[in-house]
Coordinates of C-alpha atoms and ligand atoms in Angstrom, one line a residue:
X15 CA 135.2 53.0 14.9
X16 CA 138.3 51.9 15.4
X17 CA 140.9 54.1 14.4
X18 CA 140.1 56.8 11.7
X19 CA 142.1 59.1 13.8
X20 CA 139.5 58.5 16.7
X21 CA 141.3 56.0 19.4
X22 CA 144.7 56.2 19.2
X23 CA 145.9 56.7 16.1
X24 CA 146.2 60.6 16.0
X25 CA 145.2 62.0 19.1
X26 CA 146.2 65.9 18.1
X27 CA 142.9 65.2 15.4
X28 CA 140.8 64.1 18.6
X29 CA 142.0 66.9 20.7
X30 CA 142.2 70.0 18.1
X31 CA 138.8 70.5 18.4
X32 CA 138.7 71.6 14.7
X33 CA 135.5 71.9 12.5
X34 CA 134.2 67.9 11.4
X35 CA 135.8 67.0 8.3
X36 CA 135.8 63.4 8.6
X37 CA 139.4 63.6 9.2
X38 CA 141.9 60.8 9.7
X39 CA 145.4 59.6 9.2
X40 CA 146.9 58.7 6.2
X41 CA 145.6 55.1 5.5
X42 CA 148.0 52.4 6.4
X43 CA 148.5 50.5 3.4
X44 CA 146.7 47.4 3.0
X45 CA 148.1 44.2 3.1
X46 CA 146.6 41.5 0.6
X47 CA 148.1 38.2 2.2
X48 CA 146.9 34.9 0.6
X49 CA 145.8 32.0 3.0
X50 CA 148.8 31.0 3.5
X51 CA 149.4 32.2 6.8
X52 CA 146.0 31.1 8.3
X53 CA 146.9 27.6 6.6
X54 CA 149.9 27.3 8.5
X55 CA 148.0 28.8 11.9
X56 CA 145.6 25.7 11.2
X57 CA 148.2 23.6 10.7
X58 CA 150.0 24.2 13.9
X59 CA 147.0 23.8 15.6
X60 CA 146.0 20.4 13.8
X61 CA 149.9 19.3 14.1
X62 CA 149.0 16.3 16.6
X63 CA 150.8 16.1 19.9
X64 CA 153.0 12.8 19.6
X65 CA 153.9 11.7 23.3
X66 CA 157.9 11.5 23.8
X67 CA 159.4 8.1 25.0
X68 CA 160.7 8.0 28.5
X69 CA 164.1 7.6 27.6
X70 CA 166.8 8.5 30.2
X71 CA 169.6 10.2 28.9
X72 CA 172.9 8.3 27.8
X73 CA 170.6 5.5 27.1
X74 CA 171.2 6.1 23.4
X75 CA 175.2 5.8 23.3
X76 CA 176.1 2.5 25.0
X77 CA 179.7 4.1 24.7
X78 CA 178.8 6.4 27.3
X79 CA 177.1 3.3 29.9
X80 CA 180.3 1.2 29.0
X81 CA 182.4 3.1 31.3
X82 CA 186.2 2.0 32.3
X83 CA 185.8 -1.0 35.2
X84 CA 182.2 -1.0 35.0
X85 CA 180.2 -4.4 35.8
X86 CA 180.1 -6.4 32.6
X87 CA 176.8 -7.5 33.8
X88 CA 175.5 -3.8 34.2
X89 CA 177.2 -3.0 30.3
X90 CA 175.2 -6.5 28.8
X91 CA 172.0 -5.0 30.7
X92 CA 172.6 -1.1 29.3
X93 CA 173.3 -2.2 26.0
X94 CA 169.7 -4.4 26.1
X95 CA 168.0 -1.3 27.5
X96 CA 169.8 0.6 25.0
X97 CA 168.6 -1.5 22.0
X98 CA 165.2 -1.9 23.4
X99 CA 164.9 1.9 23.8
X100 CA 166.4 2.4 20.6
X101 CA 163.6 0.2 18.6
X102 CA 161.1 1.9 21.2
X103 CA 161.8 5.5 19.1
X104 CA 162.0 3.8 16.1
X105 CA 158.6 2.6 16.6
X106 CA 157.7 6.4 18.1
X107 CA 159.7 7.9 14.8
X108 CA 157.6 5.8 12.6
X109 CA 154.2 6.9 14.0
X110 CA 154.6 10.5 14.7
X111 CA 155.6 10.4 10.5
X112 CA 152.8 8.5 9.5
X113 CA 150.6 11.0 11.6
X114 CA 152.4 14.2 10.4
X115 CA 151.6 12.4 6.9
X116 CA 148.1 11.8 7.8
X117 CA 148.2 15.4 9.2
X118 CA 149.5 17.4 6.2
X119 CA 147.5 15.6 3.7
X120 CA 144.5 16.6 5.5
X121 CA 145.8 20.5 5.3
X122 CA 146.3 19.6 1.8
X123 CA 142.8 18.3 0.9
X124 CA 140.7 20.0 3.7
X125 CA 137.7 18.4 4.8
X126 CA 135.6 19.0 1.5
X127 CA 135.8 22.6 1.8
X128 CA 132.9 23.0 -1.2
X129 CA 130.9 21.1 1.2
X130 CA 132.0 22.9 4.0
X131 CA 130.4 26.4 2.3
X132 CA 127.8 25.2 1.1
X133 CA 126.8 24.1 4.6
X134 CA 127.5 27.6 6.0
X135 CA 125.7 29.4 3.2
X136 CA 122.3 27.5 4.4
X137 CA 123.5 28.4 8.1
X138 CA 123.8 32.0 7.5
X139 CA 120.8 32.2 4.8
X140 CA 118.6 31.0 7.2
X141 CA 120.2 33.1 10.4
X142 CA 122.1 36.0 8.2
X143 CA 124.3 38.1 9.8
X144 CA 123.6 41.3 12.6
X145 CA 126.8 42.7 12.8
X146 CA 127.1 45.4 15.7
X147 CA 129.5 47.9 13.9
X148 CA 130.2 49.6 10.8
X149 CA 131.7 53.0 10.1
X150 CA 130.4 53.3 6.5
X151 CA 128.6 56.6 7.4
X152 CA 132.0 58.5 8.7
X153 CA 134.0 56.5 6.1
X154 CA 131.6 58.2 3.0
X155 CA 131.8 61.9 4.9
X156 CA 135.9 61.3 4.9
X157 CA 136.2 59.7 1.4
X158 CA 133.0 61.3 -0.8
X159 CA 132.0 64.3 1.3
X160 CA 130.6 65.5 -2.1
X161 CA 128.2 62.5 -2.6
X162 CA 127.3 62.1 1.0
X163 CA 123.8 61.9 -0.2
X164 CA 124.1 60.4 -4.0
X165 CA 126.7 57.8 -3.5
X166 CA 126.7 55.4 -5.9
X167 CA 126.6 51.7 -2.9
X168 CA 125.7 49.2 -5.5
X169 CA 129.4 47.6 -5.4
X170 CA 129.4 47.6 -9.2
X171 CA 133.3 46.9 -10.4
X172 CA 133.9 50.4 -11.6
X173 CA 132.3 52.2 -8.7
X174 CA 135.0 54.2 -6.3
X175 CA 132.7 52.5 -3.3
X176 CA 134.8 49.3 -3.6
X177 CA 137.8 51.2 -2.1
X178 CA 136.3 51.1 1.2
X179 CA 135.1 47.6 2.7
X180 CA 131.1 48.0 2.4
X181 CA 128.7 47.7 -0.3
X182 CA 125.7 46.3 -1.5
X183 CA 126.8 43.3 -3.6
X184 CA 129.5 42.6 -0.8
X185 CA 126.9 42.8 2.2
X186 CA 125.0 40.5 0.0
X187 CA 127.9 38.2 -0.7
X188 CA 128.7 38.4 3.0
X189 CA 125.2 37.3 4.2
X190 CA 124.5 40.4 6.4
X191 CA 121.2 40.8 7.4
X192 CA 120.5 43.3 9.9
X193 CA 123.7 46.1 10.2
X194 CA 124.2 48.9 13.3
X195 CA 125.5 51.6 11.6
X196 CA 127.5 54.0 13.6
X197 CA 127.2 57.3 13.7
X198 CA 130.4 58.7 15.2
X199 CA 131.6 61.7 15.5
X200 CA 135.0 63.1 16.9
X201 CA 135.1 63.3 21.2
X202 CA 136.7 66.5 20.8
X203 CA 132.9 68.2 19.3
X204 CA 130.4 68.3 22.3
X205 CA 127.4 70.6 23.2
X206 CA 125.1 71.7 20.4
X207 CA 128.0 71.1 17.9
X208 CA 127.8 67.6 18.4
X209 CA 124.0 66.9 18.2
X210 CA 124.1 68.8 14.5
X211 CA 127.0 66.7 13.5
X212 CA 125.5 63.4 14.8
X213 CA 122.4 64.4 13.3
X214 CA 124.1 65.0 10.0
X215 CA 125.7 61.9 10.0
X216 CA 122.4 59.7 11.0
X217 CA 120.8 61.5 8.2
X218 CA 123.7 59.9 5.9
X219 CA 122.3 56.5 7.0
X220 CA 119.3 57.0 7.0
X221 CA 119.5 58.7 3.6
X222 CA 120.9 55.6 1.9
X223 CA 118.5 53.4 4.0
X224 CA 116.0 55.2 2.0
X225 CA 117.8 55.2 -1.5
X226 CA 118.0 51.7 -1.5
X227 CA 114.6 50.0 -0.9
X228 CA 115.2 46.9 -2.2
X229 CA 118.1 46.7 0.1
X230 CA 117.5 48.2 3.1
X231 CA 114.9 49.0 5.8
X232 CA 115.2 50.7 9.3
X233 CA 114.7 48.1 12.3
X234 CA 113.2 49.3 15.4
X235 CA 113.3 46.2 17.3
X236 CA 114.0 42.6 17.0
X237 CA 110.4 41.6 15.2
X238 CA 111.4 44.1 12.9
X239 CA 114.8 42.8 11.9
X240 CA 113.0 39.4 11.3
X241 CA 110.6 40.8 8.8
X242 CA 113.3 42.6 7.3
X243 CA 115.5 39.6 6.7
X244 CA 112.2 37.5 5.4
X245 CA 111.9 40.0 2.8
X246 CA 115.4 38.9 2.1
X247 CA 116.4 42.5 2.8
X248 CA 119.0 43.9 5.5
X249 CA 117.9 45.6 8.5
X250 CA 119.5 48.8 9.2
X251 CA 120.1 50.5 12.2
X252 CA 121.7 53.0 14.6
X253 CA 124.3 53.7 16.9
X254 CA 125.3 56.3 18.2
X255 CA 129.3 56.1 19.4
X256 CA 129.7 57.9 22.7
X257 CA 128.1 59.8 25.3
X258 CA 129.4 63.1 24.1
X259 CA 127.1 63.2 20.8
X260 CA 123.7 63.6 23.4
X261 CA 125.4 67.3 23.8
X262 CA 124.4 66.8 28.1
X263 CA 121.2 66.5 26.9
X264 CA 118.7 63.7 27.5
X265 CA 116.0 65.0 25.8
X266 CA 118.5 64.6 23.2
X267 CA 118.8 60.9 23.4
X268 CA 115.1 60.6 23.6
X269 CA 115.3 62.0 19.6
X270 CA 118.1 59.7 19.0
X271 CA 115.8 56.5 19.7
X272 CA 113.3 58.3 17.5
X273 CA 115.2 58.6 14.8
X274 CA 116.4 54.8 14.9
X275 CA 119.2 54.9 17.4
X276 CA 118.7 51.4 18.8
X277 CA 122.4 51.6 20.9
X278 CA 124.6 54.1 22.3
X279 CA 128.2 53.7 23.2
X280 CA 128.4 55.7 27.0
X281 CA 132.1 56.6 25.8
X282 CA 134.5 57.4 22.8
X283 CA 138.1 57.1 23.3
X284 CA 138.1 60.2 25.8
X285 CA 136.3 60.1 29.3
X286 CA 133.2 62.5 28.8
X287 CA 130.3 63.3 31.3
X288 CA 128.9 60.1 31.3
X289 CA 132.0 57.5 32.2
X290 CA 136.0 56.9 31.7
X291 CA 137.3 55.1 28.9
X292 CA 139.5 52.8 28.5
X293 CA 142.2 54.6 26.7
X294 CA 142.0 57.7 29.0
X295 CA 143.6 58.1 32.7
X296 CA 140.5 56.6 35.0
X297 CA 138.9 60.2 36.1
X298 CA 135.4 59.2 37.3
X299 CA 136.6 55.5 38.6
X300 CA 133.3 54.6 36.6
X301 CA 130.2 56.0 35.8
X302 CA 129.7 59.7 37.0
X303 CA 125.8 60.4 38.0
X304 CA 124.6 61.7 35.2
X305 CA 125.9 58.6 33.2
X306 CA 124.1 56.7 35.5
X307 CA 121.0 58.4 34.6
X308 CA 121.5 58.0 30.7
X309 CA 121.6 54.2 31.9
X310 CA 118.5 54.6 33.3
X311 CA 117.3 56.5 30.5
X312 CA 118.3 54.0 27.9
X313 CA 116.6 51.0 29.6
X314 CA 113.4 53.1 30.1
X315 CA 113.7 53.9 26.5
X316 CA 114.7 50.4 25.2
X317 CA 118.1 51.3 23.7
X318 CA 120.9 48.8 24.2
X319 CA 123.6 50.3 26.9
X320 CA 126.9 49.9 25.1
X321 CA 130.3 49.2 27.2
X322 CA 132.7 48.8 24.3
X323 CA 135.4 51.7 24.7
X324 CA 134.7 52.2 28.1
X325 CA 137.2 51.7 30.9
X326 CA 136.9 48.2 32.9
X327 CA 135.3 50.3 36.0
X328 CA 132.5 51.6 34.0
X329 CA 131.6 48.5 32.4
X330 CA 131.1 46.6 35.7
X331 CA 128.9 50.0 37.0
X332 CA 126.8 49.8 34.0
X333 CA 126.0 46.1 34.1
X334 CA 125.5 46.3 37.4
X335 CA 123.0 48.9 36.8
X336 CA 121.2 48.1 34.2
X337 CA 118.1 46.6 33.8
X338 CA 118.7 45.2 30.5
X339 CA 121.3 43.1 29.0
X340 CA 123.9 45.4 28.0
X341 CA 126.3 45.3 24.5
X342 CA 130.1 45.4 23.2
X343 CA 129.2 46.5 20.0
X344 CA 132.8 45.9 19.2
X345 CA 135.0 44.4 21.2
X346 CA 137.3 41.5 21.4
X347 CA 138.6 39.0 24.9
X348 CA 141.5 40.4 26.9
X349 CA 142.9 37.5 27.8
X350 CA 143.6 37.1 24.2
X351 CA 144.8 40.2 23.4
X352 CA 146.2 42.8 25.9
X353 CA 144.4 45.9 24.8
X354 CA 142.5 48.4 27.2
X355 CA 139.7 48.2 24.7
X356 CA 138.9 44.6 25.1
X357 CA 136.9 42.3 27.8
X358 CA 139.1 41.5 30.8
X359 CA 137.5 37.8 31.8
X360 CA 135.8 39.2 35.0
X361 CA 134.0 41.3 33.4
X362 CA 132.7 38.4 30.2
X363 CA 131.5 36.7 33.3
X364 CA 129.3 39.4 34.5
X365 CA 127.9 39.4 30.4
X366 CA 126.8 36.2 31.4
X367 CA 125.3 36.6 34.4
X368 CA 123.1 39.2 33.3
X369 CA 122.9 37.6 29.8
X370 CA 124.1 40.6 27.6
X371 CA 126.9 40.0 24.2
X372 CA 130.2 40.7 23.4
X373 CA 130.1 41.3 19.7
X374 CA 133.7 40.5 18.6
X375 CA 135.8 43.4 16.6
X376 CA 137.5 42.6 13.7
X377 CA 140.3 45.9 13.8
X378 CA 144.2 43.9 13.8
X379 CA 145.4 46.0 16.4
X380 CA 142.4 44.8 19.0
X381 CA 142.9 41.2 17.6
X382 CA 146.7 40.0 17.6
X383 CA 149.1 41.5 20.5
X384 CA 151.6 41.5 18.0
X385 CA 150.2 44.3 15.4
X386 CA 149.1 46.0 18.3
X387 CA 152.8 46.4 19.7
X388 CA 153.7 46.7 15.9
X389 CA 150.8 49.6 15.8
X390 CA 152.5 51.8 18.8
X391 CA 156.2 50.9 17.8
X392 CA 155.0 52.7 14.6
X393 CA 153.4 55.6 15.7
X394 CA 156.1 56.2 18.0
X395 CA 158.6 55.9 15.1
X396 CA 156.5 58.3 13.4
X397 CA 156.7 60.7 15.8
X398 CA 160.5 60.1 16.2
X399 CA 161.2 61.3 12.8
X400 CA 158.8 64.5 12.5
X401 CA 156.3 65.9 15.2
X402 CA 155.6 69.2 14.5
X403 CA 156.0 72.0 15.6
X404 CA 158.9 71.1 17.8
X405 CA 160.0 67.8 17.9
X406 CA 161.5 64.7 15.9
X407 CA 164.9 64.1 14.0
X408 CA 164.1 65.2 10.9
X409 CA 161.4 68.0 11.7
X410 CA 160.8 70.3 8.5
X411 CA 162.2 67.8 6.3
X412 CA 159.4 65.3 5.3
X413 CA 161.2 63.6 2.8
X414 CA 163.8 62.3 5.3
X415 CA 161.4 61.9 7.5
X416 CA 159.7 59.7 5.2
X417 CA 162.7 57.7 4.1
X418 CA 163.6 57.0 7.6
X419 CA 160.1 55.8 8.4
X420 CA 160.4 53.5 5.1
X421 CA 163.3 52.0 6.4
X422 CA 161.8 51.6 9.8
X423 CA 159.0 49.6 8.1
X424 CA 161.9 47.4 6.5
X425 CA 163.0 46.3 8.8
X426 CA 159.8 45.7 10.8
X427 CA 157.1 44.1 8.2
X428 CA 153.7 44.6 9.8
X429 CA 152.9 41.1 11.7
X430 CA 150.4 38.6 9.9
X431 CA 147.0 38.9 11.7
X432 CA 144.6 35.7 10.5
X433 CA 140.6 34.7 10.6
X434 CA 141.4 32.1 12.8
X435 CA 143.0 34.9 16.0
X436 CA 139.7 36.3 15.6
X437 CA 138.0 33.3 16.0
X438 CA 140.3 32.2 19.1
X439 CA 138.7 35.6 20.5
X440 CA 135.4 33.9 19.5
X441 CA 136.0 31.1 21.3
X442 CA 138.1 32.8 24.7
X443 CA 134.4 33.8 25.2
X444 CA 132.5 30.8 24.5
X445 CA 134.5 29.1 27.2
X446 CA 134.6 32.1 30.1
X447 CA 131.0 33.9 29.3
X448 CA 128.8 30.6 26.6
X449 CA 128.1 30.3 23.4
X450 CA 124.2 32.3 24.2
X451 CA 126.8 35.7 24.6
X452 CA 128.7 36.0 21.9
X453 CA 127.9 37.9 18.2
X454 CA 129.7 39.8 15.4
X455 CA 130.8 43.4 15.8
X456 CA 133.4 43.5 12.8
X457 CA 134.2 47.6 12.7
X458 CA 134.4 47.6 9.2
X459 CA 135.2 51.2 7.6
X460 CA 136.4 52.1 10.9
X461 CA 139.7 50.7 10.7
X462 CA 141.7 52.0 8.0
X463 CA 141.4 48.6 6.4
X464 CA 143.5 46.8 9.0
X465 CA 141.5 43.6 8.8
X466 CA 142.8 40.1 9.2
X467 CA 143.5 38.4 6.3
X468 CA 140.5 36.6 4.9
X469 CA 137.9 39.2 6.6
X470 CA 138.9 41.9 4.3
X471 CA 135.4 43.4 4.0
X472 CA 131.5 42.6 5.1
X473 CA 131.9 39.9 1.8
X474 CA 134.3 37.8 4.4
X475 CA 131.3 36.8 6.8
X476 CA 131.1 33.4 6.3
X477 CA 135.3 32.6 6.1
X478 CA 135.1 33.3 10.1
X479 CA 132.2 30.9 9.9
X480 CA 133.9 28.4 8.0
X481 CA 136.8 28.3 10.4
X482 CA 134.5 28.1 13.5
X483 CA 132.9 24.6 11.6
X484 CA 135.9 23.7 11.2
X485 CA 137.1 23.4 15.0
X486 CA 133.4 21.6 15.6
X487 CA 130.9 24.5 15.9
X488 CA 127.0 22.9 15.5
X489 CA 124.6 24.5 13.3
X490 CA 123.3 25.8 16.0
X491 CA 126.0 27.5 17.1
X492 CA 126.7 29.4 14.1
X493 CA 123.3 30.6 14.4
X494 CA 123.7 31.8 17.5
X495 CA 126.9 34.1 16.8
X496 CA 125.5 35.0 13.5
X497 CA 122.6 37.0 15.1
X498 CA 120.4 34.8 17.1
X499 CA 122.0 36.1 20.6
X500 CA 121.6 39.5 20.1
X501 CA 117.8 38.9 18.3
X502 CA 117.2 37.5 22.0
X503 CA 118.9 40.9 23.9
X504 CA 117.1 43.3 21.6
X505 CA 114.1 41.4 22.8
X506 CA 115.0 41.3 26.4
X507 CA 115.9 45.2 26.2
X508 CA 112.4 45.9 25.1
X509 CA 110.6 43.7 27.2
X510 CA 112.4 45.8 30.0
X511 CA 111.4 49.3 28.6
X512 CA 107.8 47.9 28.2
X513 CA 107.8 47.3 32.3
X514 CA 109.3 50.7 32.5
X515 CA 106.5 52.6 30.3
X516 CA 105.3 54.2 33.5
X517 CA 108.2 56.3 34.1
X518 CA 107.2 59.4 34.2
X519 CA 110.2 61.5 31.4
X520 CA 113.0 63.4 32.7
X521 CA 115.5 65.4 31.5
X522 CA 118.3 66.1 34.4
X523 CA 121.8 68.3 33.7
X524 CA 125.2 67.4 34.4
X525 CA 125.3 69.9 37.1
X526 CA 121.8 68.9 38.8
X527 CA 123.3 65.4 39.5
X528 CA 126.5 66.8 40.4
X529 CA 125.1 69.3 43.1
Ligands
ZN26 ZN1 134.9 52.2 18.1

């Protein structure tokens, strides 16, 4: 979960400690850009680089050589140089058109793009999808809290469900084959408020897990998700979205496994008992001990340690730590864009080393510096206008408020985020961490529908892979994103807990570490 009035986007919802109503902001409108955009993206980056002739300048205006009392000798030998150069950057204007020519027809007809899918569609058919995050359960409490239990997920045209960006046919369309579902709740709910929440909400999952059996089956490990997909069914399973759901309880997160939680997050967007995060002031400067035991508890248990959302500190503690490979179950490169959330470089490097997976979010504001500049200007704006109950330029009058804020949105258009930033994330990690450590973690029905254009919903899968061909990715490759590198960390992650069966259980507090 990206936003949903979890990370940033309201933080009085986060803090209010109010009952759990699924609540968020008001939903950003979506923006339904063709492919324009990303054709132009593709096009500056296919534009070919045409070397510029060493021309010294003046050389172009004899005039300017043929100075007053200058050697006649030295004007004959400036206006040869000058002609010579001159049919030189004819020569250079002729190629660089015939190449922009070449270029722009091949933008026009791109490399057979019918062949193109259909090569992608046996990629992902035979390697579908594993994508490491989607909000669908918190989306359904927020949108249908009435059919929590009954909702109609078939993705049939007249079915309310196609508002969000999940479904049945769509997943299908989308090739997904194996999905983590989270099962957030707010940071602000801890102890044994928590635990019935995130109890409530895994029963959501697994509930339409159940409903649907020709869909869906729970996965326990990575055999599992195999078997699944042969059946030519999706595998679903669970993760749990920050430390503060265990309610300070191992024993807790023992029941979480059993119930199918197969990853838990060690932090929301607020440092808890277990770690900082990376959108809170560093407290802990890492992992605190009794994180450090949940680590140790995870890897004993066989549940993937996930770093997304936690600060840089407590991702180098836990890898360091761990036995197993750890996850970002979404999160994108930091070198790529400057947000706290994502993967300084550093830090991919130690993924590699100890051969864990940075599956990539999807969310804008994670994805293009741009929107996520855009993203604060406007919530600043926002706040500007009207923060109640003491503060902003038009306080108590929300239609001003809202006008000025219309304006503001004039005169500021929400900046263009494509498939092809996400996959320059995709690649940022291929060439710091390899290809064996990067997946898909897309955040879908987390993010108040601020998706790149052309990964609008799970149906977009195979766009992202589509652009990935296109810049050269192997077969291979593909695979290996698709699902393959995280099939082979689940695996790891259990071998490690079978090596650790002899463990005898524990169940320390918070306070017996911190004596
Ligand atoms: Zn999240």
């Amino acid at each position: 979960m990206a936003r949903r009035g979890r990370e940033s986007a309201n933080p009085s919802l986060l803090n209010s400690g109010a009952q759990y109503t699924g609540s968020r902001p008001k939903l950003l409108h979506r923006r339904n850009h063709g492919a324009a955009a990303g054709l132009r993206h593709r096009r500056l980056r296919r534009t070919p680089q045409v070397p510029r002739p060493a021309v010294r300048e003046g050389a172009l205006e004899p005039g300017k050589s043929a100075r007053r009392g200058a050697c006649p000798r030295l004007i004959l030998a400036n206006s040869t140089r000058a002609l010579v150069v001159t049919k030189q950057l004819q020569t250079w204007t002729i190629l660089a058109t015939l190449i922009a020519a070449m270029a722009s027809s091949a933008v026009a007809a791109p490399v057979d793009d019918a062949a193109m899918r259909s090569r992608i569609e046996r990629v992902l058919s035979a390697t579908p999808v594993i994508d490491g995050h989607n909000d669908l359960p918190a989306a359904l409490r927020h949108d249908f809290p009435d059919q929590l239990w009954t909702m109609d997920l078939s993705g049939a045209a007249a079915s309310p469900i196609t508002k969000l960006q999940t479904d049945i046919a769509r997943l299908k369309k989308g090739h997904v084959g194996g999905q983590f579902w989270s099962v957030w709740i707010p940071g602000s709910m801890t102890g044994a408020e928590a635990v019935k929440a995130t109890l409530e909400q895994i029963d959501i999952a697994r509930g339409f897990t159940e409903r649907y059996p020709q869909t869906f089956a729970m996965a326990g490990s990575a055999a599992d998700i195999e078997q699944i997909q042969k059946s030519g069914r999706i595998a679903s399973l669970l993760g749990v979205e920050g430390g503060h759901q265990m309610g300070s309880s191992i024993s807790v997160l023992r029941q979480y496994y059993g119930l199918g939680v197969r990853y838990m997050t060690l932090t929301h967007t607020s440092n808890n008992e277990l770690a900082d995060s990376a959108t809170d002031n560093p407290v802990h400067k890492g992992l605190t001990p009794f994180g450090r035991a949940v680590v140790e508890e995870m890897n004993r248990l066989g549940m993937l340690v996930d770093v997304s959302h936690v600060s840089p500190d407590s991702m180098r503690q836990a890898i360091a730590l761990s036995r197993a490979p750890v996850i970002f179950s979404h999160s994108g490169a930091r070198a790529v864009c400057e947000h706290p959330r994502n993967v300084p470089d550093d830090v991919l490097k130690l993924v590699a080393e100890r051969d864990g997976i940075v599956m990539v979010n999807f969310y804008s504001g994670y994805v293009s510096n741009d929107f996520n500049r855009w993203s604060a200007d406007l919530a600043a704006e926002t706040a500007r206008y009207n923060s109640p109950p003491y503060d902003g330029i038009y306080i108590g009058q929300p239609d001003l408020a809202a006008a000025a804020l219309a304006r503001w949105k004039a005169a500021h258009p929400k900046p263009v985020v494509t498939t092809a930033q996400v996959a320059d994330h995709i690649e940022h990690i291929v060439k710091v961490a390899g290809i064996d450590h990067v997946g898909m973690g897309s955040d879908f029905d987390g993010i108040d529908g601020e998706a790149p254009e052309g990964l609008q919903s799970v149906a977009d899968f195979p766009n992202l892979f589509v652009e990935l061909a296109r810049r050269g990715w192997s077969d291979d490759m593909l695979a290996q994103l698709a699902g393959r590198n995280l099939l082979r960390v689940m695996r790891k992650t259990e071998a490690v807990a079978a090596d650790l069966k002899s463990v005898p259980l524990g169940n320390p507090s918070v306070a017996d570490l911190t004596k």
